[in-house]
Short mmCIF file of C-alpha atoms in Angstrom, two decimals:
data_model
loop_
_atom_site.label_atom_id
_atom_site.label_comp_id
_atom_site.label_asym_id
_atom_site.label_seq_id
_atom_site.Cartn_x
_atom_site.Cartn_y
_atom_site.Cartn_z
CA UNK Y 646 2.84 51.38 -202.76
CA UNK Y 647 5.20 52.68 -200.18
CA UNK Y 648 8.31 54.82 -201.56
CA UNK Y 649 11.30 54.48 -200.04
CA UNK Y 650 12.69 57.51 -197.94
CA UNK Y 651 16.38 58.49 -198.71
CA UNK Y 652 18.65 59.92 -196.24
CA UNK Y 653 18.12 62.91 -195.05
CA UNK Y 654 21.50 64.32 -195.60
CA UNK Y 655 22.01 63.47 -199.45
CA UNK Y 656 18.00 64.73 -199.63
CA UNK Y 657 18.98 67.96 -198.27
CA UNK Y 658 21.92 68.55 -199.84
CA UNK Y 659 20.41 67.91 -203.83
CA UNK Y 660 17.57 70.48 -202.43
CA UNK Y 661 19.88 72.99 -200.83
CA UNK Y 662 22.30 72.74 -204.18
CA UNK Y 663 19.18 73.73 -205.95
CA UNK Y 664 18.15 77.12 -203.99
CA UNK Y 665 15.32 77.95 -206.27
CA UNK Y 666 11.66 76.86 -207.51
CA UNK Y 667 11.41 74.63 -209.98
CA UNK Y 668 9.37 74.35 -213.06
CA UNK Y 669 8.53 70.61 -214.64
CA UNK Y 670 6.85 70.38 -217.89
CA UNK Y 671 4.66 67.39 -218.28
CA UNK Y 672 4.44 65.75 -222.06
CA UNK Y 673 1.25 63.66 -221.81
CA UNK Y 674 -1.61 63.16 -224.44
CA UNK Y 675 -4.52 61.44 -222.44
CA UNK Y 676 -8.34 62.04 -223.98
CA UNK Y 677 -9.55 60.30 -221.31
CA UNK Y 678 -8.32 62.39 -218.88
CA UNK Y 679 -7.29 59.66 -216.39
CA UNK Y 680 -3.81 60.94 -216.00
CA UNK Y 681 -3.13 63.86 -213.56
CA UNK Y 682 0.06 65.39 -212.35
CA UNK Y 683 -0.43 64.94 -208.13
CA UNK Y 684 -0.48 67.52 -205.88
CA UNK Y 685 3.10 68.28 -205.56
CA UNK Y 686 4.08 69.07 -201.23
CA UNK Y 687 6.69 71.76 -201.27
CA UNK Y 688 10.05 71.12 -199.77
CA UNK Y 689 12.90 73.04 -197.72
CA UNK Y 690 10.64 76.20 -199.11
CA UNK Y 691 11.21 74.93 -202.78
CA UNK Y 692 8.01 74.70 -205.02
CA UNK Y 693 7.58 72.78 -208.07
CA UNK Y 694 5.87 74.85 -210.92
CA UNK Y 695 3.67 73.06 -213.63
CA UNK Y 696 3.23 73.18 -217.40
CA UNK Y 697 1.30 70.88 -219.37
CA UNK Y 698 1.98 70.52 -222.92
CA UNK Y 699 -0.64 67.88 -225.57
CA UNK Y 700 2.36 67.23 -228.17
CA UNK Y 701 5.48 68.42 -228.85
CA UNK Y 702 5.10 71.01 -231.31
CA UNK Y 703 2.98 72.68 -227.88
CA UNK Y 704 6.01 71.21 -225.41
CA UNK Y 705 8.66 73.38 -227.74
CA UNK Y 706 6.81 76.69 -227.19
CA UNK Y 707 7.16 76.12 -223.48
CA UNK Y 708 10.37 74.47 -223.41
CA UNK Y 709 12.07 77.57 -221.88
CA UNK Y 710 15.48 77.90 -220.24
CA UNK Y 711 13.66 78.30 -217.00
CA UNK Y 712 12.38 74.64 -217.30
CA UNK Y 713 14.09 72.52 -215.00
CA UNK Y 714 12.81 68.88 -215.47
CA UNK Y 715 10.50 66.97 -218.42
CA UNK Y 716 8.03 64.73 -217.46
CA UNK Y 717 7.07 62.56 -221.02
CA UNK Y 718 4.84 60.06 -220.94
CA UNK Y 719 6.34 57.29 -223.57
CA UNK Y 720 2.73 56.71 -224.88
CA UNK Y 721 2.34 59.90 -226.07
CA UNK Y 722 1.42 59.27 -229.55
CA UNK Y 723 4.88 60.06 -232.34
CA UNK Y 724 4.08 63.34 -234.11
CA UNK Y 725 5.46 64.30 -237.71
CA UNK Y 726 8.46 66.04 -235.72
CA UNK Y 727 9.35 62.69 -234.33
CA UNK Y 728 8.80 60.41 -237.50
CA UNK Y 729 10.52 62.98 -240.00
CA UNK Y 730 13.58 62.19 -237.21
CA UNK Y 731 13.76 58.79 -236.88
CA UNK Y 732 12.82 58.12 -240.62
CA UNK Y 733 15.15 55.33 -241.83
CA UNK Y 734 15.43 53.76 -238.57
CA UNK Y 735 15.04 49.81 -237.80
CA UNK Y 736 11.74 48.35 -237.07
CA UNK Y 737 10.71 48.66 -233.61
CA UNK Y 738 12.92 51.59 -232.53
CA UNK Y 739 9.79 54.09 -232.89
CA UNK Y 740 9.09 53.07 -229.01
CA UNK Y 741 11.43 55.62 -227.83
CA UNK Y 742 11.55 58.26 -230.77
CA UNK Y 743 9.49 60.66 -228.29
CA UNK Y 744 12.30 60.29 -226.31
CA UNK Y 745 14.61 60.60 -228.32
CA UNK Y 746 13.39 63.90 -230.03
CA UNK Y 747 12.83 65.36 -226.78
CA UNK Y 748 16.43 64.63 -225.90
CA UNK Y 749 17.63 66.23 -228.86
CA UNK Y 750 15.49 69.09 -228.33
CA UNK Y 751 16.64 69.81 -224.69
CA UNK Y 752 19.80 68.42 -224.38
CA UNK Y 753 20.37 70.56 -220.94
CA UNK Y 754 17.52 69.46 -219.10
CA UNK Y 755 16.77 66.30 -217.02
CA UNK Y 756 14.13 63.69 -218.43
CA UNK Y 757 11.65 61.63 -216.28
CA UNK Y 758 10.06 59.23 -218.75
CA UNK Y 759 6.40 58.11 -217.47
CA UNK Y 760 5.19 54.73 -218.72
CA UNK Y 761 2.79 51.82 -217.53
CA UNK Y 762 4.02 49.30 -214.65
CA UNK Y 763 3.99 46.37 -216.86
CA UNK Y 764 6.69 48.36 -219.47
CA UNK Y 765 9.22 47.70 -217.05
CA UNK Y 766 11.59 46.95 -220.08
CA UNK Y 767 10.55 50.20 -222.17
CA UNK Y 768 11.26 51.68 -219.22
CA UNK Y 769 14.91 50.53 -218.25
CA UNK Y 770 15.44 50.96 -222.26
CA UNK Y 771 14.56 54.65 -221.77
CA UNK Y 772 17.00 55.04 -218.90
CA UNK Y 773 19.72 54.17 -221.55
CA UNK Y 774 18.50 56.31 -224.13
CA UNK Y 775 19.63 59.19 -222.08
CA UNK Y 776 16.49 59.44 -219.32
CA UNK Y 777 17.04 60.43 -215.73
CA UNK Y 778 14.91 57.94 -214.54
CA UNK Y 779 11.57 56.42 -214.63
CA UNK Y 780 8.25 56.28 -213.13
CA UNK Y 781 5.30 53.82 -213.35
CA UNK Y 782 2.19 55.97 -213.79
CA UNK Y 783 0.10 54.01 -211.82
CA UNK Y 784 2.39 54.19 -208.64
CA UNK Y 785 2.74 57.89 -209.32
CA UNK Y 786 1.97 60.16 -206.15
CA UNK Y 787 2.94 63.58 -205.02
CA UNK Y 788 5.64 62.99 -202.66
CA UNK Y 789 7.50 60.36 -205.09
CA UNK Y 790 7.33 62.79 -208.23
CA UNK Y 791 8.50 65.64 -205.89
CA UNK Y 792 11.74 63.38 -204.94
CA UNK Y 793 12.12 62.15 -208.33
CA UNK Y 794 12.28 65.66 -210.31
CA UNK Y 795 14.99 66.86 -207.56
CA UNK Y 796 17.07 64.05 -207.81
CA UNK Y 797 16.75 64.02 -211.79
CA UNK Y 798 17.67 67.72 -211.90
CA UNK Y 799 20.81 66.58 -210.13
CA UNK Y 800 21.56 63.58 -211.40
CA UNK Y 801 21.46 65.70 -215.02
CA UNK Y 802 23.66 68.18 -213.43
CA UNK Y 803 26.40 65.68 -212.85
CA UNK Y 804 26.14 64.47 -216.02
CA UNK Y 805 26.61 67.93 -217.62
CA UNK Y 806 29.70 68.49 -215.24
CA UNK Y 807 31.15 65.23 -215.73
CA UNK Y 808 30.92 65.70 -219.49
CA UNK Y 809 32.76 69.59 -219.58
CA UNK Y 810 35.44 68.28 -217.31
CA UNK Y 811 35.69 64.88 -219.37
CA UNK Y 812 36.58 67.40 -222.57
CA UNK Y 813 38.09 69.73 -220.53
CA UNK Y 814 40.49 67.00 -219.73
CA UNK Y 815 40.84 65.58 -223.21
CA UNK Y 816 41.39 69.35 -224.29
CA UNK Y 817 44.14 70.15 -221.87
CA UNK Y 818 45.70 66.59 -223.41
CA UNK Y 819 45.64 67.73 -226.52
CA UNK Y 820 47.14 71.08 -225.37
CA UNK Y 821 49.75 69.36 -223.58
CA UNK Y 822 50.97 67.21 -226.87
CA UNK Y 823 50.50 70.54 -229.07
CA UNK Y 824 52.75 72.14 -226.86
CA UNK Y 825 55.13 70.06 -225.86
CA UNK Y 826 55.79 69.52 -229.72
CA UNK Y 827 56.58 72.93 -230.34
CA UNK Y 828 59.65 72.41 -228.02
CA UNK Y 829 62.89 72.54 -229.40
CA UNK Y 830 65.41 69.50 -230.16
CA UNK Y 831 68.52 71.17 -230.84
CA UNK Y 832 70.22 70.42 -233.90
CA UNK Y 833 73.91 69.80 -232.33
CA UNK Y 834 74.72 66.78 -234.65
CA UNK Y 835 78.35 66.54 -234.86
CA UNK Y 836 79.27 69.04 -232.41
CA UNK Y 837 81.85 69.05 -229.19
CA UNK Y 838 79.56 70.66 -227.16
CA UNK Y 839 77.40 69.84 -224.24
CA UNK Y 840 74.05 70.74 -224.00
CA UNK Y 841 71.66 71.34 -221.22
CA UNK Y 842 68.04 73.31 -221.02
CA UNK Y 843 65.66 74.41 -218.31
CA UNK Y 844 62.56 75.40 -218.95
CA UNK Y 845 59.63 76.91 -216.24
CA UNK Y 846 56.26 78.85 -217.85
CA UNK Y 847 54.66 81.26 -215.61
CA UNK Y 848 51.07 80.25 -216.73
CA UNK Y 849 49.52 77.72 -214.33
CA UNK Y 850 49.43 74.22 -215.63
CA UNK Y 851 51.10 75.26 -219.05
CA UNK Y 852 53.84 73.51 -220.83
CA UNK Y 853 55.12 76.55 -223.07
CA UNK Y 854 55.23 80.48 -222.34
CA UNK Y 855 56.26 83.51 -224.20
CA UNK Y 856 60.49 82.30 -223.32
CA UNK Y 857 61.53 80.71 -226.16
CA UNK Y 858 65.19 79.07 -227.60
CA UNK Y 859 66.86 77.04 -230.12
CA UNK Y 860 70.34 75.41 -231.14
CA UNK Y 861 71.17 74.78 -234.54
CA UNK Y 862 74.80 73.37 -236.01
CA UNK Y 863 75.15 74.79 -239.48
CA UNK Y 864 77.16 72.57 -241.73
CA UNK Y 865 80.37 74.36 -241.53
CA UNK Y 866 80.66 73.74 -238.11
CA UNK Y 867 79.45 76.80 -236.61
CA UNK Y 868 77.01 76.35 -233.35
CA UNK Y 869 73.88 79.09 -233.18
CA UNK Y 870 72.20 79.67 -229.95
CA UNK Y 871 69.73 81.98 -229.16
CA UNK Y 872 67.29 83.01 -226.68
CA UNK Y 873 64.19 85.17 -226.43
CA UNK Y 874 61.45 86.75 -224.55
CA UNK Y 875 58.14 87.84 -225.97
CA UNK Y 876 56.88 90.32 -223.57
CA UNK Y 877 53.34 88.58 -221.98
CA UNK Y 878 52.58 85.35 -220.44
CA UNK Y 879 49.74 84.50 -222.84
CA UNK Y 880 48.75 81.77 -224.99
CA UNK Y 881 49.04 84.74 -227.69
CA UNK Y 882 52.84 85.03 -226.70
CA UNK Y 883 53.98 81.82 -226.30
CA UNK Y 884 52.86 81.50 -229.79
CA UNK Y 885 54.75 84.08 -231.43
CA UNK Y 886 57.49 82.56 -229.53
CA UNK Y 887 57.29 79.55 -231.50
CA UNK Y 888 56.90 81.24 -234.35
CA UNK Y 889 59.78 83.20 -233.89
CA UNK Y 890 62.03 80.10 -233.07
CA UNK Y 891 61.63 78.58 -235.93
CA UNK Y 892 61.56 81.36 -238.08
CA UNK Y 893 65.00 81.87 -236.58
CA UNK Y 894 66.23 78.52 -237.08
CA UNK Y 895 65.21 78.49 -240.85
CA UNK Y 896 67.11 82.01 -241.67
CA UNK Y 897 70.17 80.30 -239.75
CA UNK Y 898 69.70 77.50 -241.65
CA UNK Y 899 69.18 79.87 -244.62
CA UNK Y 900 72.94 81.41 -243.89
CA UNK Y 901 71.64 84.93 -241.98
CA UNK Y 902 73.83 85.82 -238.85
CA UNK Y 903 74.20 88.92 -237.08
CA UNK Y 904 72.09 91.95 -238.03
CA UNK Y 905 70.54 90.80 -240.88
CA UNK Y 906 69.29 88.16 -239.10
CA UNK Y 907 67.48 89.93 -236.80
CA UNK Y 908 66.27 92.53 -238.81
CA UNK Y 909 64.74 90.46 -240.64
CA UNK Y 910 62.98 88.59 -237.24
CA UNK Y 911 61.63 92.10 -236.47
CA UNK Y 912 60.13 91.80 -240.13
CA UNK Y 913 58.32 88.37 -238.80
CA UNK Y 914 57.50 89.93 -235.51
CA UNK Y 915 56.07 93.13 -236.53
CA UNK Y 916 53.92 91.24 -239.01
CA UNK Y 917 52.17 88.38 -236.94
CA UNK Y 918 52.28 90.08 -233.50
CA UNK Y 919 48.43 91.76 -232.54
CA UNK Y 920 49.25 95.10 -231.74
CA UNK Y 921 52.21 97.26 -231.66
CA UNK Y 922 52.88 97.12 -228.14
CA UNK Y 923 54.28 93.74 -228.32
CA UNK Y 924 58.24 93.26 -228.71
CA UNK Y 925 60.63 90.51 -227.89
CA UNK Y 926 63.84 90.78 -226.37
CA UNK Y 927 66.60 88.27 -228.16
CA UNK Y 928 70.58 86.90 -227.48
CA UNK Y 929 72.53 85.60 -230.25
CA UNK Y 930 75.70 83.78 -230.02
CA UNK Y 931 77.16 81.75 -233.02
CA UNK Y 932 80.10 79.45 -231.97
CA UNK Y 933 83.09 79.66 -234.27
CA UNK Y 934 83.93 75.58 -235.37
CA UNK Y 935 87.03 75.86 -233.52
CA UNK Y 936 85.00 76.77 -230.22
CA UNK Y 937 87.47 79.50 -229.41
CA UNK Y 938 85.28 82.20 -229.78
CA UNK Y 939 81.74 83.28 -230.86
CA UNK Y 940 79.81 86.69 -232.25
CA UNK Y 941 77.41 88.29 -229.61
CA UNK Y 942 74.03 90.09 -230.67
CA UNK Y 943 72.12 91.50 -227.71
CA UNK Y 944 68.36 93.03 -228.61
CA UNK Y 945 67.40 94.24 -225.42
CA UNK Y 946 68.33 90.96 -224.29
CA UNK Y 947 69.87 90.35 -220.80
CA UNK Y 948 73.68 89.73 -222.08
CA UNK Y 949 75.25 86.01 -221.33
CA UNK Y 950 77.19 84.74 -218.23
CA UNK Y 951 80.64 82.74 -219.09
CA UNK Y 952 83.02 80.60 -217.18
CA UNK Y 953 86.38 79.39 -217.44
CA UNK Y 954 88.40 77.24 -215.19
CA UNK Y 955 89.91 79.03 -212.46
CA UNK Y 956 87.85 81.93 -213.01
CA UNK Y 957 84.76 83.47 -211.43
CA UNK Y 958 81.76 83.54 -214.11
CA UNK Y 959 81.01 86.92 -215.00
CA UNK Y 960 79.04 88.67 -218.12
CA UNK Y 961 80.15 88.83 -221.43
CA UNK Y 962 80.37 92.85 -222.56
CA UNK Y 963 76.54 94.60 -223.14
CA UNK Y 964 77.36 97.80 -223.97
CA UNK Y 965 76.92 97.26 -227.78
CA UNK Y 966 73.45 95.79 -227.64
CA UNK Y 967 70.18 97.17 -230.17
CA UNK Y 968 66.94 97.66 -228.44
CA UNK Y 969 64.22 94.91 -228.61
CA UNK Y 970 63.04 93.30 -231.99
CA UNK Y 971 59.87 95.44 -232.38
CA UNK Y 972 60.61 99.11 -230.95
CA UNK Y 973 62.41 100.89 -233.81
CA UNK Y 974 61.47 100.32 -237.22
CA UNK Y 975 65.24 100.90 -238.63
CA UNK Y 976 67.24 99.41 -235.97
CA UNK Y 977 70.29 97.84 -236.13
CA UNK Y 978 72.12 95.54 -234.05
CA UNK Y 979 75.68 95.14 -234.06
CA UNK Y 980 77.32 91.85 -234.14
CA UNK Y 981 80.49 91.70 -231.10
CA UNK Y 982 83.29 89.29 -231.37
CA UNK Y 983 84.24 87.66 -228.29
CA UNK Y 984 86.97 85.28 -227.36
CA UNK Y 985 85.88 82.11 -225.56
CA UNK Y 986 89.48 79.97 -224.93
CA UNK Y 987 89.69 76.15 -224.92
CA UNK Y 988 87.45 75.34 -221.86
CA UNK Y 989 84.38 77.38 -221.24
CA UNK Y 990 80.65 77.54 -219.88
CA UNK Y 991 78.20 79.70 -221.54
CA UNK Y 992 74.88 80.87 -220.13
CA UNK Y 993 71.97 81.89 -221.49
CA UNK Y 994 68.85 82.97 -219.94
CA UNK Y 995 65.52 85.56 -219.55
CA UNK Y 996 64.83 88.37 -217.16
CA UNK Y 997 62.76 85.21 -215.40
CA UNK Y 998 65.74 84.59 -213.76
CA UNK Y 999 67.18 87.93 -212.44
CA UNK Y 1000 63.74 89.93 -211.92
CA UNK Y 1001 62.48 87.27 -208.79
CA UNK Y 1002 61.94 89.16 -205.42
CA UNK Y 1003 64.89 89.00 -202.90
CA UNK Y 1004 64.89 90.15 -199.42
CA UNK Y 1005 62.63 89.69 -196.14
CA UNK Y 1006 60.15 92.07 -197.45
CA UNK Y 1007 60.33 91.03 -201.64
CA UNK Y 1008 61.07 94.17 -201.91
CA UNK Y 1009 64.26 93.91 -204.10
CA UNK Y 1010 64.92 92.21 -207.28
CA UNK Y 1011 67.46 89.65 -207.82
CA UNK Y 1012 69.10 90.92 -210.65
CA UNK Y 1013 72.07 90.14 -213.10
CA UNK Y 1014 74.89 91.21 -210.05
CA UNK Y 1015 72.82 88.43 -207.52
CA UNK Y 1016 72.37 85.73 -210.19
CA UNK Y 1017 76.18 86.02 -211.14
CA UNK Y 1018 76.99 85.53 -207.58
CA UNK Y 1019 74.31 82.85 -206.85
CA UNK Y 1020 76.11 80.78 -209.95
CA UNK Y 1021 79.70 81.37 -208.34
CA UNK Y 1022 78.51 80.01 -205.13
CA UNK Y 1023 77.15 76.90 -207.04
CA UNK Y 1024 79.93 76.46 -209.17
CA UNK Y 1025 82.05 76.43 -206.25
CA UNK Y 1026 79.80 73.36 -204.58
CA UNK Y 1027 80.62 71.72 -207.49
CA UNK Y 1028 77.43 72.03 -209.03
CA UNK Y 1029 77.94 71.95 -213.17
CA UNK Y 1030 75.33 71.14 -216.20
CA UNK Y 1031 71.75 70.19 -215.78
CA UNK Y 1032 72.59 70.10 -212.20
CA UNK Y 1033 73.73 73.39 -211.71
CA UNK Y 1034 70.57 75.09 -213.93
CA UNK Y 1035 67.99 72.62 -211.57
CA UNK Y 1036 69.84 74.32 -208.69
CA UNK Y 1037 69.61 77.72 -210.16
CA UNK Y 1038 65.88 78.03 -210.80
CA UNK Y 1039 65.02 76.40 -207.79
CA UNK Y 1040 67.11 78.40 -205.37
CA UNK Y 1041 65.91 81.74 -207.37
CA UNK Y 1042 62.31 80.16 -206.87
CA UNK Y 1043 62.93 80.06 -202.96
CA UNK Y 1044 63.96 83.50 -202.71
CA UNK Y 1045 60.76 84.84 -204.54
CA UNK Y 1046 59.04 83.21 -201.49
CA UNK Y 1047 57.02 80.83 -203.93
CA UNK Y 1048 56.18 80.17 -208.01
CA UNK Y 1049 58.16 82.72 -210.52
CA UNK Y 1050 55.22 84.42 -212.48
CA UNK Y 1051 57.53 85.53 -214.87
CA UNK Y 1052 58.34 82.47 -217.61
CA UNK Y 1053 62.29 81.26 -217.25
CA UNK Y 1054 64.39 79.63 -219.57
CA UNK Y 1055 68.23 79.45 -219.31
CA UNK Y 1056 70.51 77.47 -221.90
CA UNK Y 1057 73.69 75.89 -221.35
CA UNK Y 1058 76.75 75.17 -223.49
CA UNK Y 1059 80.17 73.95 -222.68
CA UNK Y 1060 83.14 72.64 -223.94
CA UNK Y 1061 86.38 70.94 -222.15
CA UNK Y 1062 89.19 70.89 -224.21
CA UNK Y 1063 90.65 68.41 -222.67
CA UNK Y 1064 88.04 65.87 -223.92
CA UNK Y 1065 87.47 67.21 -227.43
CA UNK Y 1066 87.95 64.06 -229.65
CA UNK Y 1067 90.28 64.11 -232.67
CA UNK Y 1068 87.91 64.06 -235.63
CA UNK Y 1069 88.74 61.49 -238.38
CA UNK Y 1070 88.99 62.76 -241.92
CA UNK Y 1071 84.96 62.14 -242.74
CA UNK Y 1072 84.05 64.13 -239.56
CA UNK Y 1073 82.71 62.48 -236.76
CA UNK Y 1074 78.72 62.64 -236.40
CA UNK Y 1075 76.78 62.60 -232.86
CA UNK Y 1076 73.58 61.60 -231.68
CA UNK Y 1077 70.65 63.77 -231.79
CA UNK Y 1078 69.95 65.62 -228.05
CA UNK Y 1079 66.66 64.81 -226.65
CA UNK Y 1080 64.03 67.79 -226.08
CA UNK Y 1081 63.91 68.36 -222.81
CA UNK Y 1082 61.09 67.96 -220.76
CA UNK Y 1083 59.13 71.48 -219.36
CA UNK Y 1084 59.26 71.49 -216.08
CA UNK Y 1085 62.79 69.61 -215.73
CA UNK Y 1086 66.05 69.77 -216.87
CA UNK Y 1087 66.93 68.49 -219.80
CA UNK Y 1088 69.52 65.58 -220.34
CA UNK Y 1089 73.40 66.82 -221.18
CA UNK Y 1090 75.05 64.98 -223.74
CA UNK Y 1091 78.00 64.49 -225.17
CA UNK Y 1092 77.57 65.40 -228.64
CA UNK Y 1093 80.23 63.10 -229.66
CA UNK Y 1094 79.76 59.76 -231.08
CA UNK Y 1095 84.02 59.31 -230.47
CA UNK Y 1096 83.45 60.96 -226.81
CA UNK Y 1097 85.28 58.64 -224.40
CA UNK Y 1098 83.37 56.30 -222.28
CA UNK Y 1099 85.13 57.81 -218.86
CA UNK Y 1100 84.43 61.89 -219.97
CA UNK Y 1101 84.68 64.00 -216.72
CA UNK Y 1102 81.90 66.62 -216.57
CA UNK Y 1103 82.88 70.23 -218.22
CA UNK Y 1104 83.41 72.78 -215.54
CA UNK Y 1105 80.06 74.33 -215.74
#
């Protein structure tokens, strides 16, 4: 019977992909000897190797990782391997437990399953069993097997690579939920301020890096903010930055502030991080309920940028900062009052910010002097909330000449006094803020729920 010849392209191509000899093993049990592998012709220089096992306890002593292809004949007689497998099956599904064992046996390799012309059903059955394809023995020649191991070996190789980047896929989904619930939703229930977030991993295709931050109102009104940097871009770090978020929300919660909040952070740190080398770099602020002014702790931590109408944004004093959480054992870090006024803007942010490459030759680093004058030039295109942080990053991005490797996070707060609403005598409560998306800025609200309808943007 004439075979049909395929293109020559696609023929060449599964041939050339291959590069190499390759080895079939042939599963048959014939006593009468009327069944013989044909002379196989050797193509594009490729050979085909042949072992010949009787049964399958034989076929598992040769089933080596250099074995590229199976040829089984589905009348090979079932063996105690293949009954003590299928035992408990229904009736009739011992036609293909050959196949099936041998599937299960050598789950990387492809299958040809060999069977008579008039099993045309058996043989399209075995084909959805898991088989690369079939072949009628009595049409069998040398240049038809030869075509059909080479396109079974592919065939099985798509299947494998279809199959890793199927759970590949469902992995990185599951990666991508994982991480996008260990963002933050800032607790700001209640509060006068406006809220705003941008967040930008280094790690290609991740949703969550070693930057890390949090918002919490306590119930006396006060507003804690922080912001931290676990030095690494890792998986490994941007876990111990969620670990120490919320650890840091639940001592806030918990009443620590100031020192004794951190020290005991370094206590957390120092206990779950892998080796000694690692440290994170943190900024406190907590918000007095008045929102006239707020305590500053700096460890290691770039310190915060404020605004006030009519005035150029500048940093709020560093000089009193403790080093990183993580270097010293008995460190402390002093807490620094600062006075905020009625109407104010207060950013936070990493080093992912101000360490981006400036310059025609990258040779210079942004750094806290350039970002404070990039956010003046901003402010004064009247640029202000998620706006002005989308703005930010991206112009910072530009003049790196392409992605940030570093991780960047920056945190917003405001407050306009001309819009804070007079609070009834059971306190006011606001609406939850949304998490904000990685990737893109976050949504400002007015953490109000007696805001006015008309509010005019704070002036950051």
């Amino acid at each position: 019977m004439p075979v049909p010849v395929p293109q020559q392209g696609a023929d060449a191509a599964a041939e050339a992909s291959h590069g190499a000899d390759l080895t079939l093993l042939v599963i048959e049990d014939d006593p009468a000897g009327t069944f013989t592998v044909p002379e196989l012709p050797a193509a594009a220089g490729t050979r085909v190797r042949i072992r010949t096992a009787r049964n399958l306890t034989e076929a598992g002593r040769l089933l080596t990782d250099d074995v590229d292809c199976i040829l089984l004949d589905l009348a090979l007689p079932t063996g105690s391997e293949t009954r003590a497998s299928v035992a408990g099956d229904a009736a009739g599904a011992d036609e293909l437990a050959t196949l099936k064992h041998v599937l299960r046996i050598a789950p990387r390799h492809a299958v040809l399953a060999l069977t008579a012309e008039d099993d045309t059903e058996l043989a399209a059955a075995a084909v959805r069993v898991g088989a690369q394809d079939y072949l009628f023995r009595d049409e069998l020649d040398g240049r038809l097997l030869s075509r059909a191991i080479r396109y079974a070996v592919e065939r099985k190789r798509a299947d494998i690579a279809q199959r890793r980047l199927t759970e590949s896929t469902l992995r990185a989904q599951e990666n991508a939920r994982l991480e996008r619930g260990l963002l933050p939703t800032p607790l700001l229930d209640g509060s006068d301020l406006r809220f705003a977030a941008r967040y930008r991993p280094g790690r290609s295709r991740a949703l969550l890096g070693g930057d890390f931050y949090d918002t919490v109102r306590t119930p006396d009104g006060t507003v804690h903010a922080m912001i931290g940097d676990v030095c690494g871009h890792g998986p490994d770090e941007a876990a111990l930055g969620v670990e120490l978020r919320i650890a840091w929300r639940a001592l806030t919660l918990a009443g620590l502030c100031g020192d004794e909040l951190l020290s005991t952070l370094q206590q957390v740190l120092e206990h779950e991080r892998e080796s000694e080398e690692i440290f994170a770099t943190l900024c406190t602020v907590d918000i007095a309920p008045d929102g006239r002014r707020a305590g500053l702790c700096l460890a290691g931590h770039p310190a915060p940028l404020v605004a006030r109408p009519g005035q150029a944004a500048h940093l709020l004093p560093y000089e009193d900062g403790g080093p990183a959480l993580g270097l010293l054992p008995r460190a402390r870090w002093p807490r620094r009052q600062v006075d905020l006024g009625g109407s104010w803007s207060l950013m936070m942010y990493t080093d992912g910010l101000i360490e981006g490459r400036v310059g025609p030759a990258g040779t210079q680093r942004l750094g806290q002097d350039g970002m404070v004058a990039m956010i003046n030039r901003q402010l004064a295109e009247g640029l202000t909330g998620e706006d002005l942080l989308e703005a930010a990053v991206t112009q910072v991005r530009e003049l790196n000449g392409g992605e940030l490797t570093d991780d960047v996070a920056v945190l917003l707060l405001d407050r306009d006094q001309a819009h804070v609403p007079r609070r009834n005598p059971d306190g006011d409560r606001g609406r939850s803020i949304p998490r904000p998306r990685p990737g893109s800025a976050s949504p400002t609200a007015r953490v109000s729920a007696a805001s006015p309808a008309n509010a005019q943007r704070p002036p950051l």
